[in-house]
JSON list of C-alpha atoms in Angstrom, two decimals:
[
{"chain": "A", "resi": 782, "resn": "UNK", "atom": "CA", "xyz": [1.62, 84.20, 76.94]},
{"chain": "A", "resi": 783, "resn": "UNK", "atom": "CA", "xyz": [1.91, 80.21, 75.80]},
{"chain": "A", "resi": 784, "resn": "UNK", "atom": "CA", "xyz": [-0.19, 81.23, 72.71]},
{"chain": "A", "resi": 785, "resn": "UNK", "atom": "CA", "xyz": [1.88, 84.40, 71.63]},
{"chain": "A", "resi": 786, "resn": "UNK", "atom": "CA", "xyz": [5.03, 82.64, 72.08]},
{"chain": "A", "resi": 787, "resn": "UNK", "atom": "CA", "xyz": [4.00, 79.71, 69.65]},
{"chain": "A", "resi": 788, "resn": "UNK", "atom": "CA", "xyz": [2.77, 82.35, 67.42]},
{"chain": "A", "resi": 789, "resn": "UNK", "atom": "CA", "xyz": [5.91, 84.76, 67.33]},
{"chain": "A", "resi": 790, "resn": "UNK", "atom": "CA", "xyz": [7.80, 80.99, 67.05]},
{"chain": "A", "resi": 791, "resn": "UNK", "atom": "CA", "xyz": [5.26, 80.05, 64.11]},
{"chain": "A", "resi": 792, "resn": "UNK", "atom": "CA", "xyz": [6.15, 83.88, 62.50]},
{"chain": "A", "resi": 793, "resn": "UNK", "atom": "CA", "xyz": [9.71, 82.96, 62.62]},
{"chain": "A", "resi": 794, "resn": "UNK", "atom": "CA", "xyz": [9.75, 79.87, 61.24]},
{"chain": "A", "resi": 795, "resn": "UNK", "atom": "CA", "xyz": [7.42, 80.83, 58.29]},
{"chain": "A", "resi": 796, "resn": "UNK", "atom": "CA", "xyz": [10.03, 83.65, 57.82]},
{"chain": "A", "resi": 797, "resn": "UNK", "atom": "CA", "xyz": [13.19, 81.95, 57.91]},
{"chain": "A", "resi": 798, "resn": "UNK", "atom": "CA", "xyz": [11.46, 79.35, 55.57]},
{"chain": "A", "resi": 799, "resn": "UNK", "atom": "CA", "xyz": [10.90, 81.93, 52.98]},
{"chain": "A", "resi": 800, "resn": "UNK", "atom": "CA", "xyz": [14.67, 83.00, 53.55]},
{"chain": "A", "resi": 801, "resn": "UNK", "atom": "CA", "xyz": [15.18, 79.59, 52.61]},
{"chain": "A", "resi": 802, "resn": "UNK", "atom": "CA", "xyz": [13.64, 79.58, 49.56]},
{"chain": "A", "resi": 803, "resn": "UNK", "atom": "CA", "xyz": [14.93, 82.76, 47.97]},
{"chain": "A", "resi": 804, "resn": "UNK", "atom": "CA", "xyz": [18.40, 81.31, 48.87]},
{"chain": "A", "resi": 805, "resn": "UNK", "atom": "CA", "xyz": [17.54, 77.88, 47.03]},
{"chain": "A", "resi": 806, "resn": "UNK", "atom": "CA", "xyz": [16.04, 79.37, 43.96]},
{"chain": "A", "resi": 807, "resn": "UNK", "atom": "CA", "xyz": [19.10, 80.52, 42.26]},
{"chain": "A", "resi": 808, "resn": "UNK", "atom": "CA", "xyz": [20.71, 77.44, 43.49]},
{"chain": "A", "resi": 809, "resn": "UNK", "atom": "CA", "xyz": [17.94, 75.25, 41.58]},
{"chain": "A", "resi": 810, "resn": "UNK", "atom": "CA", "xyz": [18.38, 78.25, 38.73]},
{"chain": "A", "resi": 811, "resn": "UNK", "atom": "CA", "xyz": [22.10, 77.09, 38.65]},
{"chain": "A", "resi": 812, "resn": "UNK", "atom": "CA", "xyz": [21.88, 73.45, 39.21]},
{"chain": "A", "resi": 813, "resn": "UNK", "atom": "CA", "xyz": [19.76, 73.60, 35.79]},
{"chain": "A", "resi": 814, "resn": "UNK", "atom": "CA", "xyz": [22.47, 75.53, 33.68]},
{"chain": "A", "resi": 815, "resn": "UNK", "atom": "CA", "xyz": [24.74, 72.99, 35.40]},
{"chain": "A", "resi": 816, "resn": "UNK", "atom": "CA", "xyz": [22.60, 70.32, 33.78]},
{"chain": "A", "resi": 817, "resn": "UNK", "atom": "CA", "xyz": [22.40, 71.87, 30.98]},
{"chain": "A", "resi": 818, "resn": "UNK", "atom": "CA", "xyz": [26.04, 72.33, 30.34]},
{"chain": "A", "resi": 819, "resn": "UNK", "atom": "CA", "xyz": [27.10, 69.12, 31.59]},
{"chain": "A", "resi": 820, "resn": "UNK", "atom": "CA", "xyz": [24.40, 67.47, 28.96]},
{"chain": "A", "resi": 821, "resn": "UNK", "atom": "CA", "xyz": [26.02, 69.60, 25.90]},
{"chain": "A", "resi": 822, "resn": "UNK", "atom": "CA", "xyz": [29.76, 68.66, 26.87]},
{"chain": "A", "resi": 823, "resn": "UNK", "atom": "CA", "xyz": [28.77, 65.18, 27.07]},
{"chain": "A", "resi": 824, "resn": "UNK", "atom": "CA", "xyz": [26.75, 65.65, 23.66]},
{"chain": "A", "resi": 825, "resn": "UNK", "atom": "CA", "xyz": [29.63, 67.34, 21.98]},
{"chain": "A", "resi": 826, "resn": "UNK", "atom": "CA", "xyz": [32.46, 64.81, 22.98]},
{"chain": "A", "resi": 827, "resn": "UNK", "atom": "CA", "xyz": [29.53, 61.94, 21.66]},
{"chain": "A", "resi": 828, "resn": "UNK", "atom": "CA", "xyz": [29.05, 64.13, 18.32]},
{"chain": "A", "resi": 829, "resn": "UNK", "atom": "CA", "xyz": [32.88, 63.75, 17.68]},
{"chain": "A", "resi": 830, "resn": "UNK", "atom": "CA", "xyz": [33.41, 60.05, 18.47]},
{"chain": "A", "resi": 831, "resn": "UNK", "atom": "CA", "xyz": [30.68, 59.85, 15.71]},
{"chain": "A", "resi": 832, "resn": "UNK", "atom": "CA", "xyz": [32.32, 61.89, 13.65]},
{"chain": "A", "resi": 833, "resn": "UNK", "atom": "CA", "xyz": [35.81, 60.19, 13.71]},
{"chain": "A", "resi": 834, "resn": "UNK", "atom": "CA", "xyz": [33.39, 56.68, 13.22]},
{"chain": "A", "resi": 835, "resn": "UNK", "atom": "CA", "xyz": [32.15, 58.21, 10.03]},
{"chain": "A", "resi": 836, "resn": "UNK", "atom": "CA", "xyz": [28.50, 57.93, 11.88]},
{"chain": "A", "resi": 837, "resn": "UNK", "atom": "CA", "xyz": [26.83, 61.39, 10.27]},
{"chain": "A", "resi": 838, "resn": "UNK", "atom": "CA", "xyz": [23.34, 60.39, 10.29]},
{"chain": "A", "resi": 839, "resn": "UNK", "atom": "CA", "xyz": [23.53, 59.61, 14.04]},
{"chain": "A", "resi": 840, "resn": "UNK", "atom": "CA", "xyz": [25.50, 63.36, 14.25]},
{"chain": "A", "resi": 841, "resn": "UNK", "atom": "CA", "xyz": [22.18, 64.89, 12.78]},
{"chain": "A", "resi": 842, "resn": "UNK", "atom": "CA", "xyz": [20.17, 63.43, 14.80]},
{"chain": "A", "resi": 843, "resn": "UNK", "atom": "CA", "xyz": [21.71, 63.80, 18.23]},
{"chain": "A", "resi": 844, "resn": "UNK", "atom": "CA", "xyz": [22.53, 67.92, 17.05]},
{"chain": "A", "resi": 845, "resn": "UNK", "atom": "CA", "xyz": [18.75, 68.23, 16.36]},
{"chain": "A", "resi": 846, "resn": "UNK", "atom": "CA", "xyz": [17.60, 66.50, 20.03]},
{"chain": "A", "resi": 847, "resn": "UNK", "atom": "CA", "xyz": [20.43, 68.86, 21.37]},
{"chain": "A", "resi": 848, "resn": "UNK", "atom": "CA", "xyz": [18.42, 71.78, 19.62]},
{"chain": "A", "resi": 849, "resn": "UNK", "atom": "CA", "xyz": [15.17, 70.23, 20.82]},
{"chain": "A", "resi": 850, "resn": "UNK", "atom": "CA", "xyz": [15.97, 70.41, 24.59]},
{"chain": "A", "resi": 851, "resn": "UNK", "atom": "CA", "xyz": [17.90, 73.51, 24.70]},
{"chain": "A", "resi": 852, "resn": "UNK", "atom": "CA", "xyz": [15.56, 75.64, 23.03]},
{"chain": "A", "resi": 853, "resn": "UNK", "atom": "CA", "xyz": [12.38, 75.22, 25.40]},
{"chain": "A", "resi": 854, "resn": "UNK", "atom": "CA", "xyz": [15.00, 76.83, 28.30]},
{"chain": "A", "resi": 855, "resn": "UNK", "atom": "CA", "xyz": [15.74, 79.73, 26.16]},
{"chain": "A", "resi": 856, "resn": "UNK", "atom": "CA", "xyz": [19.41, 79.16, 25.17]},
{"chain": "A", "resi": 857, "resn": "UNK", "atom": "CA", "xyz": [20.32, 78.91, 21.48]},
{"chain": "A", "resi": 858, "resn": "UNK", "atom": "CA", "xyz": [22.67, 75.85, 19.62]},
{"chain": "A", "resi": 859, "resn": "UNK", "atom": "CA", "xyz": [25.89, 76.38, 20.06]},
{"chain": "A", "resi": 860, "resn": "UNK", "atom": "CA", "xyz": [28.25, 76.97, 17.81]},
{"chain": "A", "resi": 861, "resn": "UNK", "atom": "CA", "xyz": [30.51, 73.98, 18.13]},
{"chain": "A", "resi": 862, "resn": "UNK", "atom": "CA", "xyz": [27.59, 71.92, 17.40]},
{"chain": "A", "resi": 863, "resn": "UNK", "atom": "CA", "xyz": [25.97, 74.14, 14.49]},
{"chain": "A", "resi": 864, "resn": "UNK", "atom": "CA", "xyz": [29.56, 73.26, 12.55]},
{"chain": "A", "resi": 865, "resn": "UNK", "atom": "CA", "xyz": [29.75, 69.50, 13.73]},
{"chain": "A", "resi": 866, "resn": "UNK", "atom": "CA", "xyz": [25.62, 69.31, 11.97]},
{"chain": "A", "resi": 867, "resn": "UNK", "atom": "CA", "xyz": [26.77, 71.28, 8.89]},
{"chain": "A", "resi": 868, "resn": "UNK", "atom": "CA", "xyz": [30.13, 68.74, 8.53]},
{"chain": "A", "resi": 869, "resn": "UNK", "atom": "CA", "xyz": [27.59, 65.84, 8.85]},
{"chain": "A", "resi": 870, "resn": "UNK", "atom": "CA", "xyz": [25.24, 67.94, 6.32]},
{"chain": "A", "resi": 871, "resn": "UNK", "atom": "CA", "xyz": [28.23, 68.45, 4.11]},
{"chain": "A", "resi": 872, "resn": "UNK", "atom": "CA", "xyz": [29.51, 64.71, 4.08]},
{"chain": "A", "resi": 873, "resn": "UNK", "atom": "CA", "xyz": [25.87, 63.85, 3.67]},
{"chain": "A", "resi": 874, "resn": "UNK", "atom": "CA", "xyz": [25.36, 65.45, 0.36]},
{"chain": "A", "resi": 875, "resn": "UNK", "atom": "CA", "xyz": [23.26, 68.39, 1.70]},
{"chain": "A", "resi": 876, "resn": "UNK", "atom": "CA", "xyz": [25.69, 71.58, 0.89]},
{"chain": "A", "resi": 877, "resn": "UNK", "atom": "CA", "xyz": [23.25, 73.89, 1.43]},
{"chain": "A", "resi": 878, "resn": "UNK", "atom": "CA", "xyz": [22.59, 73.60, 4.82]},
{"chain": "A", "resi": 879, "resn": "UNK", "atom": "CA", "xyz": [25.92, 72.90, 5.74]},
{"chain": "A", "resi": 880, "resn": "UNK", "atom": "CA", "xyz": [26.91, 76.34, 4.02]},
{"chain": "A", "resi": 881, "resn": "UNK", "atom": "CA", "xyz": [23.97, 78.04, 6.32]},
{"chain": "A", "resi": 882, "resn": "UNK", "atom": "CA", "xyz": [25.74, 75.99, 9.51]},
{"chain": "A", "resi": 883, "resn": "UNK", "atom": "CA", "xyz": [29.34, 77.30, 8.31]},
{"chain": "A", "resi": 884, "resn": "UNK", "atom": "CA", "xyz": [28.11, 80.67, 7.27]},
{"chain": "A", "resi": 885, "resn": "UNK", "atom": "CA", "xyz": [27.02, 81.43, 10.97]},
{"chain": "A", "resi": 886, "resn": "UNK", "atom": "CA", "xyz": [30.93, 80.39, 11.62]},
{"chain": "A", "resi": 887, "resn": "UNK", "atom": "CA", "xyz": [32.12, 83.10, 9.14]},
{"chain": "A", "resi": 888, "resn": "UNK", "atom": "CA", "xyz": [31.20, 85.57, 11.35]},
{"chain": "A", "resi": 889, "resn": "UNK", "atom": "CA", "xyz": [32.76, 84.49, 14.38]},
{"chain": "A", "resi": 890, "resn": "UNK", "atom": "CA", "xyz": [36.29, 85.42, 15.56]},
{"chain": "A", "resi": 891, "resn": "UNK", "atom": "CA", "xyz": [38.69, 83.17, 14.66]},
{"chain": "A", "resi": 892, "resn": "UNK", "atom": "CA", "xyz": [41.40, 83.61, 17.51]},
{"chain": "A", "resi": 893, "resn": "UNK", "atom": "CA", "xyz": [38.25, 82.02, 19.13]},
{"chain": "A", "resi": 894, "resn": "UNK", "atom": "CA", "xyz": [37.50, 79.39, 17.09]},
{"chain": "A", "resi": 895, "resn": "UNK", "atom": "CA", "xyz": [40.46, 78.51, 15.29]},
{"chain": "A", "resi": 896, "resn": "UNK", "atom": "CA", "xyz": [39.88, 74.69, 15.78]},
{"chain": "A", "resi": 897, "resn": "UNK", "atom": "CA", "xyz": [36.12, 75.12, 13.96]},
{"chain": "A", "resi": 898, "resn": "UNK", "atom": "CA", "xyz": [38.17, 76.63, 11.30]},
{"chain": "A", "resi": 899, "resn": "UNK", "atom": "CA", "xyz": [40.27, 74.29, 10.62]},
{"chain": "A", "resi": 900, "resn": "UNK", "atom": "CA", "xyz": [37.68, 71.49, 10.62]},
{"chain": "A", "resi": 901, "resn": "UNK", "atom": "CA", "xyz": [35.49, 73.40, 8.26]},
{"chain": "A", "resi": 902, "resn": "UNK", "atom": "CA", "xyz": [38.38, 74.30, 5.66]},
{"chain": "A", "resi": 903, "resn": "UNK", "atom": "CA", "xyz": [39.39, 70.72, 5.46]},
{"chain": "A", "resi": 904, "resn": "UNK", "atom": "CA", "xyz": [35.86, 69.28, 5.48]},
{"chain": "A", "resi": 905, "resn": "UNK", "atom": "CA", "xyz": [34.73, 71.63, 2.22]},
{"chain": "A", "resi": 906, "resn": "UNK", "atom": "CA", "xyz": [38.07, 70.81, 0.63]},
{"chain": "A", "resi": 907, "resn": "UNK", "atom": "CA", "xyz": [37.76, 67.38, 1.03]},
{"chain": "A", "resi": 908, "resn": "UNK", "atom": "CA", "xyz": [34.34, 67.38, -0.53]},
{"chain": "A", "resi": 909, "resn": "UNK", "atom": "CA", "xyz": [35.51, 68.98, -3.67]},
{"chain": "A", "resi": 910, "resn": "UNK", "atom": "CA", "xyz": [34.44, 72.93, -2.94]},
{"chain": "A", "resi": 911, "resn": "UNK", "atom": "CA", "xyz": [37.27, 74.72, -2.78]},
{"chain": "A", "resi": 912, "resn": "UNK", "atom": "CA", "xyz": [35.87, 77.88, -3.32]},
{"chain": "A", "resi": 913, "resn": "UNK", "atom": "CA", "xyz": [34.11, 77.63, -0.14]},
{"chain": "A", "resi": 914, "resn": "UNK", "atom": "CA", "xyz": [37.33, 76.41, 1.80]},
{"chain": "A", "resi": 915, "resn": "UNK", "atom": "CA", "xyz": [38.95, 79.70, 0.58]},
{"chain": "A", "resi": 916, "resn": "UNK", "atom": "CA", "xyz": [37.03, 81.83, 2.59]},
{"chain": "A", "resi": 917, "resn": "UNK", "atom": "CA", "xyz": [37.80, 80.05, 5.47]},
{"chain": "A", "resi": 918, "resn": "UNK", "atom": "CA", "xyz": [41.51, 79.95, 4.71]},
{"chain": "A", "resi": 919, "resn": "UNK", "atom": "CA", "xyz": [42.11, 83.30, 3.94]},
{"chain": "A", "resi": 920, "resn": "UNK", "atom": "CA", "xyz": [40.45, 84.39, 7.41]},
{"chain": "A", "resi": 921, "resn": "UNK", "atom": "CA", "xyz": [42.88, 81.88, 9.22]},
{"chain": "A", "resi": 922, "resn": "UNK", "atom": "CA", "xyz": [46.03, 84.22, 7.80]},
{"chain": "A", "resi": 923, "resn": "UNK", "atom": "CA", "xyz": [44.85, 86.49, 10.55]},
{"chain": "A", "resi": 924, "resn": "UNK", "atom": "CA", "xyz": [45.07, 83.84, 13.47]},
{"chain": "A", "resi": 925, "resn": "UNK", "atom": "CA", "xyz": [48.56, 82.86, 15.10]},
{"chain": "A", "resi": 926, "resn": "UNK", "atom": "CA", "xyz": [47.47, 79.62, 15.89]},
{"chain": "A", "resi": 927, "resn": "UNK", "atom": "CA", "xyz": [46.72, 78.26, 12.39]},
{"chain": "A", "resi": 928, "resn": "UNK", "atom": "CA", "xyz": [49.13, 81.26, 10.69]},
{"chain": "A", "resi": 929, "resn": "UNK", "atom": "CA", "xyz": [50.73, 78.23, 9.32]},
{"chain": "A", "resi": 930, "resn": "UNK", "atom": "CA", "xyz": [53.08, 76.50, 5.94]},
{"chain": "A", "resi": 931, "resn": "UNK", "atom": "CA", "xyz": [50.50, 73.15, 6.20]},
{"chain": "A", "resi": 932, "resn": "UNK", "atom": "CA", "xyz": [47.64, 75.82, 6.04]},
{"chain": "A", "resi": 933, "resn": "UNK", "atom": "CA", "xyz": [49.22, 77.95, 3.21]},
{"chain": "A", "resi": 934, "resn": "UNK", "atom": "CA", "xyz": [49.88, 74.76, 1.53]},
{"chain": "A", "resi": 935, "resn": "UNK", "atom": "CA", "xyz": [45.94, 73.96, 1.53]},
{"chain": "A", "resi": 936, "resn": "UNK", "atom": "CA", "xyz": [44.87, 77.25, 0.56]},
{"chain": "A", "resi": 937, "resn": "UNK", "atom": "CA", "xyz": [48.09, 76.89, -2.82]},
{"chain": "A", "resi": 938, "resn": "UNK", "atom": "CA", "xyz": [45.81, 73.53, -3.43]},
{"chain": "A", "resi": 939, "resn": "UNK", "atom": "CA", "xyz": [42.31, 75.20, -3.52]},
{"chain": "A", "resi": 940, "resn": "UNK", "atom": "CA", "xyz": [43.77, 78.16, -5.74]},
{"chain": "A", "resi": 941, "resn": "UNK", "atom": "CA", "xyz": [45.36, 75.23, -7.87]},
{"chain": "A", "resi": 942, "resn": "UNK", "atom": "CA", "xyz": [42.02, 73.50, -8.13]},
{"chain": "A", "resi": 943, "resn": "UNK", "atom": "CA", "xyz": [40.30, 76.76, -9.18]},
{"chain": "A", "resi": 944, "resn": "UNK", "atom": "CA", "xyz": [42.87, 78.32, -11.82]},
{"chain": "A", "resi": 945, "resn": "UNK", "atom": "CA", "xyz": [44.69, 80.85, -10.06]},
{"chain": "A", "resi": 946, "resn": "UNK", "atom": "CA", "xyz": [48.28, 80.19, -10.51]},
{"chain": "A", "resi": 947, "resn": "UNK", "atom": "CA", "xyz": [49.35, 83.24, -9.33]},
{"chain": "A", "resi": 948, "resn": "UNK", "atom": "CA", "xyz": [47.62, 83.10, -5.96]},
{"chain": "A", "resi": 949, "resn": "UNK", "atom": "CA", "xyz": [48.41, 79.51, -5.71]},
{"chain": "A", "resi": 950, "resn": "UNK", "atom": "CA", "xyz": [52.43, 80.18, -6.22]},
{"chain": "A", "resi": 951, "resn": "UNK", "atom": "CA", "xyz": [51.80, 83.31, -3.48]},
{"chain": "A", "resi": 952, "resn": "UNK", "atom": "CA", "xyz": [50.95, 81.11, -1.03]},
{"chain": "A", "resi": 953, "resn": "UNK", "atom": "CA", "xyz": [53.75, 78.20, -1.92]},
{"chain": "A", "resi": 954, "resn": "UNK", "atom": "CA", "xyz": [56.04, 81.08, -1.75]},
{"chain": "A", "resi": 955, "resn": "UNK", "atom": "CA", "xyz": [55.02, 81.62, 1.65]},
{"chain": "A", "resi": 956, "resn": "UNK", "atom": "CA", "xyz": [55.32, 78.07, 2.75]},
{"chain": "A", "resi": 957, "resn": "UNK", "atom": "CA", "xyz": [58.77, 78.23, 1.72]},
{"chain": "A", "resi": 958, "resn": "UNK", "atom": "CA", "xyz": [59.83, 81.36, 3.41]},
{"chain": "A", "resi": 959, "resn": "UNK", "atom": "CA", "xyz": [58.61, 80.12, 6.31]},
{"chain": "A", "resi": 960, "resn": "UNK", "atom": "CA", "xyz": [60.26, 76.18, 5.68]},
{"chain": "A", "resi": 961, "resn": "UNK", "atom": "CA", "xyz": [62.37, 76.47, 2.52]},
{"chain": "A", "resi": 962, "resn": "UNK", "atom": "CA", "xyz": [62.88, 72.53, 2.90]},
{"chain": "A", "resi": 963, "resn": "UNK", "atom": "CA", "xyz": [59.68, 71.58, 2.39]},
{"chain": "A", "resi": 964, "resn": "UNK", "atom": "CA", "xyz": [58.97, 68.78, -0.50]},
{"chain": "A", "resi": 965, "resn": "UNK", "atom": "CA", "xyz": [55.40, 69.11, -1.17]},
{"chain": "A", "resi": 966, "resn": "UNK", "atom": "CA", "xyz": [55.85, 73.06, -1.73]},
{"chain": "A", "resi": 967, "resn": "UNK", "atom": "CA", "xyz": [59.25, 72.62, -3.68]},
{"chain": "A", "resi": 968, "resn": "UNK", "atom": "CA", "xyz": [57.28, 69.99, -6.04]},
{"chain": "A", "resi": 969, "resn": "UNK", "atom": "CA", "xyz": [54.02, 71.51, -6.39]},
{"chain": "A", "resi": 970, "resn": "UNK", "atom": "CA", "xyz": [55.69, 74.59, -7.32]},
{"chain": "A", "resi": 971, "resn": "UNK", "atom": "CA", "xyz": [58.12, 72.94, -9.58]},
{"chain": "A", "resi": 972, "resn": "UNK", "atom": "CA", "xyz": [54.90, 71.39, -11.52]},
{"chain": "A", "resi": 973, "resn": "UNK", "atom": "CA", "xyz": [52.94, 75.07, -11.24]},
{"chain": "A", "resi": 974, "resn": "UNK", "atom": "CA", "xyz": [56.13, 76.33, -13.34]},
{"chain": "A", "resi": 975, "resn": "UNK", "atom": "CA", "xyz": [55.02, 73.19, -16.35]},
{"chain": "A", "resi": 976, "resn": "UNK", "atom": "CA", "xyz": [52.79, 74.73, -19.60]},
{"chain": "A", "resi": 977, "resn": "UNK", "atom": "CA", "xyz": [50.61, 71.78, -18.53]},
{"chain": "A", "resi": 978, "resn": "UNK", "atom": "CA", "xyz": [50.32, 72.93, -14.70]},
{"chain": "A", "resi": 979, "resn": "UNK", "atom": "CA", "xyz": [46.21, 72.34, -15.25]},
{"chain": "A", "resi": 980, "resn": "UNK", "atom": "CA", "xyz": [47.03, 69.04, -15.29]},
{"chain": "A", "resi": 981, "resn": "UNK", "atom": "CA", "xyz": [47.55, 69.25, -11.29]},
{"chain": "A", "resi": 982, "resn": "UNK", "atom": "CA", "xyz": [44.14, 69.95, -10.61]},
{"chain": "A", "resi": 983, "resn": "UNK", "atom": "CA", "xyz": [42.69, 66.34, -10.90]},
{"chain": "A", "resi": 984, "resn": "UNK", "atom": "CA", "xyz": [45.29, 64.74, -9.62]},
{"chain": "A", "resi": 985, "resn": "UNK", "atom": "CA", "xyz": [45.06, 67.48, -6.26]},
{"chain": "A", "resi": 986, "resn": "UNK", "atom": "CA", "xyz": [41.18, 66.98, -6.98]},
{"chain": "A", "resi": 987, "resn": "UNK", "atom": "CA", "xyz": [41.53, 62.88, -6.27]},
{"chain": "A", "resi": 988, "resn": "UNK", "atom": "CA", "xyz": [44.10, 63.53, -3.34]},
{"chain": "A", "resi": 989, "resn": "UNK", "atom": "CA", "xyz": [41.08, 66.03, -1.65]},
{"chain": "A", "resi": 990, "resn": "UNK", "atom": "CA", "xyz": [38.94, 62.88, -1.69]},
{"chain": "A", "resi": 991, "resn": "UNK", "atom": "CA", "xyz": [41.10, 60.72, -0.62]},
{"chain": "A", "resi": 992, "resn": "UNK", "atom": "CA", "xyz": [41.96, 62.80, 2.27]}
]
């Protein structure tokens, strides 16, 4: 009777032990993603303090070891980070990966990611390739949050930069429907209307590197 007792009492325990462990794993399954996450948040906010230092080599680098520990768990880079590593790849003289980085941002919503937006558009203007901001621009008309005169007003300077008068004053236009008192629309319009409105385009080249 002893004997069967400790045995039923053995059966038990060994049972309630496996309970045990089918409860933990998807604890330890989460506690991993939790790790995960937390490690990417703490990576991101670390990418943009080197960012804002000018520190794009160091941006690369921690991006790629991101990548590197990610990937073996089955989870793909994120998107936040893909456009922090092509900004770094853009300011570091390597366009064409930063255009395969901002490509994959393209095709993204931008209600979603209106803030990547707006950090890409100014990044490729500020480097000189406004063609490659326009894109960007264009798809940010759609988007209440950056359907906005200081956005119009970049996307008048890009079309400035490339030729286009017309599409530039379209978009100056706009800013001024939407804030008829605003200088830097009233002037740059004013010069658009000179015969020697090409003139603008280095000078608006210089400010977009100076920016």
């Amino acid at each position: 009777g002893k004997q069967g007792g400790r045995k039923r009492g053995r059966e038990e325990e060994k049972d309630a032990g496996e309970k045990d462990a089918k409860k933990a794993k998807p604890e330890a399954g989460i506690t991993i993603e939790q790790r995960l996450l937390s490690g990417q948040l703490a990576a991101l906010m670390l990418c943009d303090r080197y960012i804002t230092s000018g520190r794009y080599a160091q941006v690369r680098t921690l991006v790629e070891r991101v990548r590197d520990f990610i990937e073996p768990h089955g989870l793909a880079i994120d998107i936040d980070f893909a456009v922090r590593y092509g900004i770094a790849c853009e300011i570091l003289g390597d366009s064409a990966q930063a255009d395969v980085c901002f490509g994959h941002l393209l095709e993204r919503d931008v209600d979603k990611y209106a803030d990547l937006f707006v950090l890409v558009s100014h990044t490729l203007y500020g480097g000189g390739r406004f063609a490659k901001a326009l894109p960007f621009l264009l798809k940010m008309r759609t988007c209440e949050l950056t359907r906005r005169p200081e956005y119009w007003m970049l996307e008048a300077k890009c079309q400035v930069c490339l030729g286009r008068k017309r599409e530039a004053m379209a978009r100056i236009d706009a800013v001024l429907a939407a804030d008829p008192t605003s200088t830097p629309a009233k002037l740059l319009k004013e010069r658009l209307g000179d015969p020697d409105w090409r003139s603008l385009t280095p000078q608006l080249q210089e400010a977009a590197r100076a920016n």
